[in-house]
Short mmCIF file of C-alpha atoms and ligand atoms in Angstrom, two decimals:
data_model
loop_
_atom_site.label_atom_id
_atom_site.label_comp_id
_atom_site.label_asym_id
_atom_site.label_seq_id
_atom_site.Cartn_x
_atom_site.Cartn_y
_atom_site.Cartn_z
CA MET A 26 12.57 -16.44 -12.86
CA GLN A 27 10.37 -14.69 -15.43
CA LEU A 28 8.05 -11.83 -14.60
CA LYS A 29 6.01 -9.61 -16.86
CA VAL A 30 5.27 -6.29 -15.15
CA LEU A 31 2.84 -3.70 -16.44
CA VAL A 32 4.01 -0.27 -15.33
CA LEU A 33 1.32 2.38 -14.94
CA ALA A 34 3.21 5.47 -13.82
CA GLY A 35 0.08 7.65 -13.83
CA ASP A 36 -0.06 11.28 -12.77
CA GLY A 37 1.80 13.88 -10.75
CA ILE A 38 4.80 12.43 -8.97
CA GLY A 39 3.78 8.93 -10.14
CA PRO A 40 6.28 8.77 -13.03
CA GLU A 41 9.18 10.13 -10.92
CA VAL A 42 8.83 7.66 -8.07
CA THR A 43 7.96 4.77 -10.39
CA GLU A 44 11.22 5.27 -12.30
CA GLN A 45 13.21 4.72 -9.11
CA ALA A 46 11.20 1.66 -8.12
CA ILE A 47 11.65 0.04 -11.53
CA ARG A 48 15.37 0.78 -11.35
CA VAL A 49 15.56 -1.28 -8.18
CA LEU A 50 13.67 -4.14 -9.84
CA ARG A 51 16.09 -4.02 -12.77
CA THR A 52 19.01 -4.24 -10.36
CA VAL A 53 17.51 -7.32 -8.72
CA ALA A 54 16.84 -8.87 -12.12
CA ALA A 55 20.38 -8.21 -13.38
CA HIS A 56 21.94 -9.51 -10.19
CA GLY A 57 19.97 -12.76 -10.12
CA ASP A 58 19.71 -13.26 -13.87
CA HIS A 59 15.95 -12.96 -13.74
CA ALA A 60 13.96 -12.15 -16.86
CA PHE A 61 11.79 -9.28 -15.72
CA THR A 62 10.06 -7.43 -18.54
CA PHE A 63 8.44 -4.02 -18.17
CA GLU A 64 5.69 -2.65 -20.36
CA ASP A 65 4.30 0.87 -19.95
CA GLY A 66 0.60 1.64 -19.96
CA LEU A 67 -1.77 4.56 -19.46
CA ILE A 68 -4.00 5.20 -16.47
CA GLY A 69 -5.67 8.11 -14.68
CA GLY A 70 -5.28 11.68 -15.87
CA ALA A 71 -2.47 10.72 -18.23
CA ALA A 72 -4.88 8.28 -19.91
CA ILE A 73 -7.66 10.89 -20.07
CA ASP A 74 -5.27 13.27 -21.82
CA ALA A 75 -3.94 10.67 -24.24
CA ALA A 76 -6.95 8.43 -24.83
CA GLY A 77 -10.01 10.23 -23.46
CA THR A 78 -10.68 7.75 -20.66
CA PRO A 79 -8.96 7.00 -17.32
CA PHE A 80 -8.85 3.23 -17.94
CA PRO A 81 -8.40 2.50 -21.65
CA PRO A 82 -9.25 -1.02 -22.90
CA ALA A 83 -5.60 -1.51 -23.90
CA THR A 84 -4.57 -0.98 -20.28
CA ARG A 85 -7.12 -3.54 -19.08
CA GLU A 86 -5.85 -6.10 -21.59
CA ALA A 87 -2.20 -5.50 -20.79
CA ALA A 88 -2.91 -5.65 -17.05
CA LEU A 89 -4.74 -8.96 -17.28
CA ALA A 90 -1.95 -10.38 -19.45
CA SER A 91 0.77 -9.46 -16.96
CA ASP A 92 2.12 -11.18 -13.84
CA ALA A 93 2.05 -8.01 -11.75
CA VAL A 94 0.98 -4.40 -12.15
CA PHE A 95 2.99 -1.54 -10.67
CA LEU A 96 1.13 1.75 -10.32
CA GLY A 97 2.68 5.12 -9.42
CA ALA A 98 -0.23 7.41 -8.52
CA VAL A 99 -3.34 8.88 -10.11
CA GLY A 100 -5.16 12.17 -9.77
CA HIS A 101 -4.81 15.78 -10.79
CA ASN A 102 -6.72 18.83 -9.67
CA LYS A 103 -7.38 19.90 -13.24
CA PHE A 104 -10.03 17.15 -13.32
CA ASN A 105 -11.72 18.23 -10.09
CA ALA A 106 -14.88 19.42 -11.80
CA LEU A 107 -15.56 16.01 -13.38
CA PRO A 108 -18.03 13.56 -11.84
CA PRO A 109 -16.34 10.72 -9.90
CA SER A 110 -16.99 8.24 -12.73
CA GLU A 111 -14.87 10.28 -15.17
CA ARG A 112 -12.03 11.34 -12.92
CA PRO A 113 -8.52 9.84 -12.93
CA GLU A 114 -9.35 7.97 -9.69
CA ALA A 115 -12.10 6.08 -11.55
CA GLY A 116 -9.36 4.55 -13.68
CA LEU A 117 -7.63 3.18 -10.61
CA LEU A 118 -10.86 1.81 -9.17
CA ALA A 119 -11.69 0.15 -12.50
CA LEU A 120 -8.18 -1.34 -12.60
CA ARG A 121 -8.58 -2.71 -9.07
CA ALA A 122 -11.94 -4.22 -9.99
CA ALA A 123 -10.58 -5.75 -13.20
CA LEU A 124 -7.62 -7.37 -11.44
CA GLY A 125 -9.82 -8.68 -8.64
CA GLY A 126 -7.42 -8.23 -5.74
CA PHE A 127 -9.51 -7.66 -2.62
CA ALA A 128 -6.88 -7.61 0.13
CA ASN A 129 -4.78 -4.46 0.19
CA LEU A 130 -1.77 -4.92 2.46
CA ARG A 131 -0.36 -1.69 3.86
CA PRO A 132 2.52 -2.21 6.27
CA ALA A 133 3.32 0.77 8.50
CA PHE A 134 6.68 0.36 10.08
CA ALA A 135 8.41 2.97 12.25
CA HIS A 136 11.95 3.15 10.89
CA PRO A 137 14.23 3.98 13.86
CA ALA A 138 16.18 6.34 11.59
CA LEU A 139 13.02 8.38 11.08
CA ALA A 140 12.02 8.53 14.75
CA ASP A 141 12.51 12.29 14.82
CA ASN A 142 10.41 12.78 11.72
CA SER A 143 7.17 11.90 13.37
CA PRO A 144 5.39 14.61 15.34
CA LEU A 145 4.73 11.82 17.86
CA ARG A 146 7.31 11.29 20.56
CA PRO A 147 9.97 8.64 19.73
CA ALA A 148 8.90 6.64 22.81
CA VAL A 149 5.38 6.34 21.35
CA ILE A 150 6.37 5.14 17.90
CA GLU A 151 9.33 2.97 18.85
CA GLU A 152 8.99 -0.54 17.40
CA VAL A 153 5.65 0.13 15.78
CA ASP A 154 5.02 -2.51 13.15
CA ILE A 155 1.45 -2.59 11.89
CA LEU A 156 -0.01 -4.36 8.90
CA PHE A 157 -3.25 -2.88 7.61
CA VAL A 158 -5.38 -5.29 5.65
CA ARG A 159 -7.79 -3.03 3.82
CA GLU A 160 -10.71 -4.55 1.93
CA LEU A 161 -10.37 -3.02 -1.53
CA LEU A 162 -13.31 -3.99 -3.71
CA GLY A 163 -16.38 -3.24 -1.63
CA GLY A 164 -17.99 -0.69 0.62
CA LEU A 165 -18.74 2.89 -0.36
CA TYR A 166 -16.23 2.86 -3.20
CA PHE A 167 -18.24 0.39 -5.26
CA GLY A 168 -21.69 0.16 -3.64
CA GLN A 169 -24.80 0.86 -5.72
CA PRO A 170 -26.88 2.97 -5.83
CA ARG A 171 -24.75 6.07 -5.92
CA GLU A 172 -25.78 9.43 -7.28
CA TRP A 173 -25.70 13.17 -6.97
CA ASN A 174 -29.19 14.27 -7.87
CA ARG A 175 -28.82 17.89 -8.81
CA ALA A 176 -32.56 18.44 -9.19
CA THR A 177 -33.37 17.47 -5.61
CA ASN A 178 -30.03 18.49 -4.13
CA GLU A 179 -29.51 15.06 -2.65
CA ALA A 180 -26.59 12.70 -3.04
CA TRP A 181 -26.03 9.18 -1.80
CA ASN A 182 -23.53 6.35 -1.74
CA THR A 183 -24.04 2.84 -0.50
CA MET A 184 -21.89 0.95 1.92
CA ARG A 185 -22.53 -2.67 1.06
CA TYR A 186 -20.73 -5.91 1.88
CA THR A 187 -21.67 -9.55 1.54
CA ARG A 188 -20.59 -12.16 4.06
CA ALA A 189 -18.44 -13.78 1.38
CA GLU A 190 -16.59 -10.53 0.67
CA ILE A 191 -15.85 -10.03 4.36
CA GLU A 192 -14.88 -13.63 4.91
CA ARG A 193 -12.29 -13.78 2.12
CA VAL A 194 -10.43 -10.68 3.26
CA ALA A 195 -10.69 -11.76 6.90
CA ARG A 196 -9.02 -15.07 6.03
CA VAL A 197 -6.10 -13.23 4.41
CA ALA A 198 -5.73 -11.09 7.54
CA PHE A 199 -5.87 -14.07 9.92
CA GLU A 200 -3.32 -15.99 7.85
CA LEU A 201 -0.94 -13.01 7.92
CA ALA A 202 -1.49 -12.45 11.65
CA GLY A 203 -0.46 -16.09 12.15
CA LYS A 204 2.94 -15.28 10.65
CA ARG A 205 3.34 -12.18 12.83
CA ARG A 206 2.53 -11.40 16.47
CA LYS A 207 -0.80 -13.24 16.29
CA LYS A 208 -3.04 -10.34 17.10
CA LEU A 209 -5.81 -9.05 14.89
CA THR A 210 -7.81 -5.88 15.42
CA SER A 211 -10.95 -5.67 13.32
CA VAL A 212 -12.13 -2.10 12.86
CA ASP A 213 -15.74 -1.17 12.21
CA LYS A 214 -18.57 1.12 13.28
CA ALA A 215 -20.86 -1.60 14.62
CA ASN A 216 -22.52 0.76 17.08
CA VAL A 217 -24.14 2.55 14.13
CA LEU A 218 -23.89 0.58 10.88
CA GLU A 219 -25.59 -2.71 9.93
CA VAL A 220 -22.75 -3.36 7.50
CA SER A 221 -20.36 -3.23 10.42
CA GLN A 222 -22.52 -5.63 12.42
CA LEU A 223 -22.30 -8.15 9.59
CA TRP A 224 -18.57 -7.42 9.39
CA ARG A 225 -18.07 -8.14 13.09
CA ALA A 226 -20.21 -11.30 13.08
CA THR A 227 -18.31 -12.63 10.05
CA VAL A 228 -14.90 -11.88 11.55
CA ASN A 229 -15.96 -13.73 14.73
CA GLU A 230 -17.05 -16.73 12.61
CA VAL A 231 -13.71 -16.82 10.76
CA ALA A 232 -11.85 -16.38 14.07
CA LYS A 233 -13.07 -19.84 15.15
CA ASP A 234 -10.72 -21.33 12.54
CA TYR A 235 -7.77 -19.44 14.03
CA PRO A 236 -7.77 -20.14 17.77
CA GLU A 237 -4.11 -19.08 18.07
CA ILE A 238 -4.96 -15.50 17.01
CA THR A 239 -6.13 -12.97 19.60
CA VAL A 240 -8.99 -10.97 18.12
CA GLU A 241 -10.26 -7.59 19.23
CA HIS A 242 -12.86 -5.31 17.71
CA GLU A 243 -12.55 -1.55 17.73
CA PHE A 244 -14.75 1.22 16.50
CA VAL A 245 -13.04 3.23 13.80
CA ASP A 246 -13.18 6.50 15.73
CA ALA A 247 -11.54 4.94 18.77
CA CYS A 248 -9.01 3.16 16.58
CA SER A 249 -7.93 6.40 14.97
CA MET A 250 -7.20 7.79 18.42
CA HIS A 251 -5.39 4.66 19.65
CA LEU A 252 -3.23 4.76 16.53
CA MET A 253 -1.78 8.05 17.71
CA ASN A 254 -1.81 7.34 21.46
CA ASN A 255 -0.46 3.84 21.53
CA PRO A 256 0.27 2.44 18.07
CA ARG A 257 2.35 -0.41 19.51
CA ARG A 258 -0.82 -2.17 20.64
CA PHE A 259 -1.60 -3.06 17.00
CA ASP A 260 -0.32 -5.93 14.91
CA VAL A 261 -2.75 -6.64 12.05
CA ILE A 262 -5.59 -4.18 11.50
CA LEU A 263 -8.40 -5.54 9.34
CA THR A 264 -10.92 -3.07 8.02
CA GLU A 265 -13.27 -2.11 5.21
CA ASN A 266 -12.36 0.00 2.22
CA LEU A 267 -12.93 3.62 3.31
CA PHE A 268 -11.89 3.11 6.94
CA GLY A 269 -8.68 1.51 5.65
CA ASP A 270 -8.05 4.40 3.30
CA ILE A 271 -8.32 6.90 6.13
CA LEU A 272 -6.44 4.95 8.80
CA SER A 273 -3.54 4.09 6.52
CA ASP A 274 -2.95 7.78 5.76
CA GLU A 275 -3.06 8.43 9.49
CA ALA A 276 -0.33 5.82 9.87
CA GLY A 277 1.86 8.14 7.81
CA VAL A 278 2.11 10.26 10.96
CA ILE A 279 3.76 7.35 12.77
CA THR A 280 6.25 6.64 10.02
CA GLY A 281 7.17 10.29 9.62
CA SER A 282 5.96 10.64 6.05
CA LEU A 283 3.27 9.21 3.82
CA GLY A 284 6.05 9.02 1.26
CA VAL A 285 7.57 5.87 2.76
CA LEU A 286 4.43 3.67 2.87
CA PRO A 287 4.09 0.80 0.38
CA SER A 288 1.14 -1.39 -0.53
CA ALA A 289 0.30 -4.63 -2.29
CA THR A 290 -3.09 -5.90 -3.34
CA ILE A 291 -3.48 -9.65 -3.48
CA GLY A 292 -6.16 -12.28 -3.91
CA GLY A 293 -7.20 -11.56 -7.49
CA GLN A 294 -6.14 -12.66 -10.93
CA VAL A 295 -3.12 -10.32 -11.03
CA ASP A 296 -1.51 -8.63 -8.03
CA LEU A 297 -1.33 -4.84 -7.93
CA PHE A 298 1.40 -2.79 -6.29
CA GLU A 299 1.08 0.90 -5.48
CA PRO A 300 2.59 3.22 -2.90
CA VAL A 301 0.06 4.58 -0.40
CA HIS A 302 0.76 8.24 -1.22
CA GLY A 303 -1.09 10.15 -3.91
CA SER A 304 0.00 12.01 -7.04
CA ALA A 305 0.92 15.23 -5.16
CA PRO A 306 0.47 17.50 -8.22
CA ASP A 307 1.77 20.46 -6.19
CA ILE A 308 5.31 19.03 -6.19
CA ALA A 309 5.20 17.06 -9.44
CA GLY A 310 8.01 17.52 -11.92
CA GLN A 311 10.35 19.14 -9.41
CA GLY A 312 12.30 15.96 -8.66
CA ILE A 313 11.74 16.29 -4.91
CA ALA A 314 9.24 13.48 -4.29
CA ASN A 315 10.26 10.68 -1.96
CA PRO A 316 10.72 7.43 -3.92
CA VAL A 317 10.99 5.24 -0.80
CA GLY A 318 7.29 4.31 -0.71
CA ALA A 319 7.49 3.23 -4.36
CA ILE A 320 10.78 1.38 -3.78
CA LEU A 321 9.34 -0.50 -0.78
CA THR A 322 6.34 -1.27 -2.98
CA ALA A 323 8.78 -2.86 -5.44
CA ALA A 324 10.03 -4.98 -2.52
CA MET A 325 6.45 -6.14 -1.96
CA LEU A 326 6.24 -7.06 -5.64
CA LEU A 327 9.39 -9.16 -5.27
CA ARG A 328 7.90 -10.85 -2.21
CA HIS A 329 4.36 -11.51 -3.40
CA SER A 330 4.55 -11.84 -7.19
CA ALA A 331 8.14 -12.90 -7.88
CA LYS A 332 8.38 -15.01 -4.69
CA LEU A 333 11.90 -13.63 -4.22
CA GLU A 334 11.85 -13.18 -0.43
CA ALA A 335 15.61 -12.72 -0.02
CA GLU A 336 15.62 -10.02 -2.69
CA ALA A 337 12.62 -8.30 -1.08
CA LEU A 338 14.49 -8.27 2.22
CA ALA A 339 17.57 -6.94 0.43
CA VAL A 340 15.60 -3.96 -0.89
CA GLU A 341 14.17 -3.28 2.57
CA GLN A 342 17.64 -3.53 4.07
CA ALA A 343 19.01 -1.13 1.46
CA VAL A 344 16.32 1.41 2.33
CA ARG A 345 17.13 1.06 6.05
CA THR A 346 20.84 1.54 5.42
CA VAL A 347 20.25 4.65 3.34
CA LEU A 348 17.86 6.18 5.89
CA GLU A 349 20.32 5.39 8.68
CA SER A 350 23.07 7.14 6.72
CA GLY A 351 21.00 10.33 7.07
CA ALA A 352 19.90 10.55 3.45
CA ARG A 353 16.69 12.58 3.26
CA THR A 354 14.29 13.77 0.63
CA LYS A 355 12.50 17.05 1.24
CA ASP A 356 9.45 15.51 2.98
CA LEU A 357 11.81 13.89 5.52
CA ALA A 358 14.14 16.82 6.04
CA ARG A 359 12.12 18.54 8.81
CA GLY A 360 14.40 21.33 9.85
CA GLN A 361 17.42 19.08 9.48
CA GLN A 362 20.73 20.55 8.34
CA GLY A 363 22.54 19.05 5.40
CA THR A 364 21.78 18.14 1.85
CA ILE A 365 18.32 17.33 0.69
CA LEU A 366 18.37 14.64 -1.95
CA SER A 367 16.37 14.67 -5.14
CA THR A 368 14.09 11.76 -6.09
CA GLN A 369 16.76 10.50 -8.45
CA GLU A 370 19.60 10.85 -5.92
CA MET A 371 17.62 8.99 -3.28
CA GLY A 372 16.98 6.26 -5.86
CA THR A 373 20.71 6.09 -6.60
CA ARG A 374 21.59 5.76 -2.92
CA VAL A 375 19.13 2.90 -2.45
CA ASN A 376 20.28 1.25 -5.64
CA ASP A 377 23.93 1.40 -4.60
CA ALA A 378 23.11 0.06 -1.14
CA LEU A 379 21.04 -2.69 -2.73
CA ILE A 380 23.95 -3.83 -4.88
CA ASP A 381 26.05 -4.12 -1.70
CA VAL A 382 23.37 -6.10 0.12
CA LEU A 383 22.86 -8.46 -2.82
CA ARG A 384 26.62 -9.01 -3.12
CA GLY A 385 26.76 -9.67 0.61
CA GLN A 386 23.96 -12.19 0.34
CA ALA A 387 25.72 -13.94 -2.56
CA GLU A 388 29.00 -13.97 -0.67
CA SER A 389 27.52 -15.50 2.47
CA ALA A 390 25.68 -18.08 0.35
CA ARG A 391 29.03 -18.95 -1.28
CA LEU A 392 30.78 -19.23 2.09
CA THR A 393 28.00 -21.41 3.48
CA GLY A 394 28.36 -23.56 0.38
CA VAL A 395 32.11 -23.92 0.96
CA THR A 396 31.90 -24.83 4.62
CA ARG A 397 29.13 -27.31 4.06
C1 IPM B 26 -5.32 5.16 -1.97
C2 IPM B 26 -5.89 6.35 -2.70
C3 IPM B 26 -7.04 5.90 -3.59
C4 IPM B 26 -8.11 5.29 -2.70
C5 IPM B 26 -7.63 6.99 -4.50
C6 IPM B 26 -6.57 7.63 -5.36
C7 IPM B 26 -8.76 6.45 -5.35
O1 IPM B 26 -6.27 7.35 -1.81
O2 IPM B 26 -4.90 4.21 -2.66
O3 IPM B 26 -5.27 5.17 -0.75
O4 IPM B 26 -8.93 6.03 -2.13
O5 IPM B 26 -8.13 4.06 -2.57
MN1 MN B 27 -5.71 6.93 0.27
#
């Protein structure tokens, strides 16, 4: 299969973790004789430095001409004084808007091997498997008007959604819930916000088309508590842009590190893949960042853009094997004895394990072929 990937490594630890993710994609391509091509582009602070803007026109064109976009991370504190519209993050938001993907899938899975990494008790996080479906193109991130009026010392942002915007992301969430444990929790703040009342009414409308799915509504404050108290109660969590941003970081507590969480954004012209973690400028360039979130994001790219489900599973299996072997990057080491792996070494471990899994898959396919 052919796949043209635009790689936007971005800022901070973005380039380091992206390198390991792309390595894994190259391994899959070589193994299966797939023609994956990778082109590099500029975004975020790196683009401001090189081209004076966080989302250069060349990046937009290359993104729209690709089959998938892989993004490392954006953001650097040296741009903190800039208004939101000029910051590195604005580049990412403009990219998301240009690609049109509105459903951001953020799986949060409690790896048994990392049970001791979470500050939550192992019994609480055991078997947690949540899929956040975060609306990505609406709400406070994009709503107009928005302004900081320095003369009057007032500032405002607008949380705005249309029924159509809620309905399309709700449908994605219901479809995915149908392939999982058939439970959907819609998260809002309908006791205070009109937007949330429209959200809830729309989700209830869509729910009529999915009678096999159990639907519950939760207020975002209560949901954030339940996520820590009893995360197993959740299957698919559907929510608006900012609530999803906050809750998915909170899910990093369950998984033991934000560094292992992947994401995929679907529904637009070109799908976008980015780990959930940020650019972590404080540890950038030291080779200690955890590449697992980026590598699992590459697995999502294989699944959603390349339609290579077996290969996506192989990458996920390789990550599991490596974590079970005790391999740890610094964020996962939590008082543990033994060697702490660098970003590169962790990438090598996963890559080696992946080659084994892919060979195993090929071997069992061959044996099945023989016995047939
Ligand atoms: C995320 C990030 C971004 C967001 C930032 C970098 C704009 O926090 O992907 O979760 O808020 O969406
Ligand atoms: Mn975030």
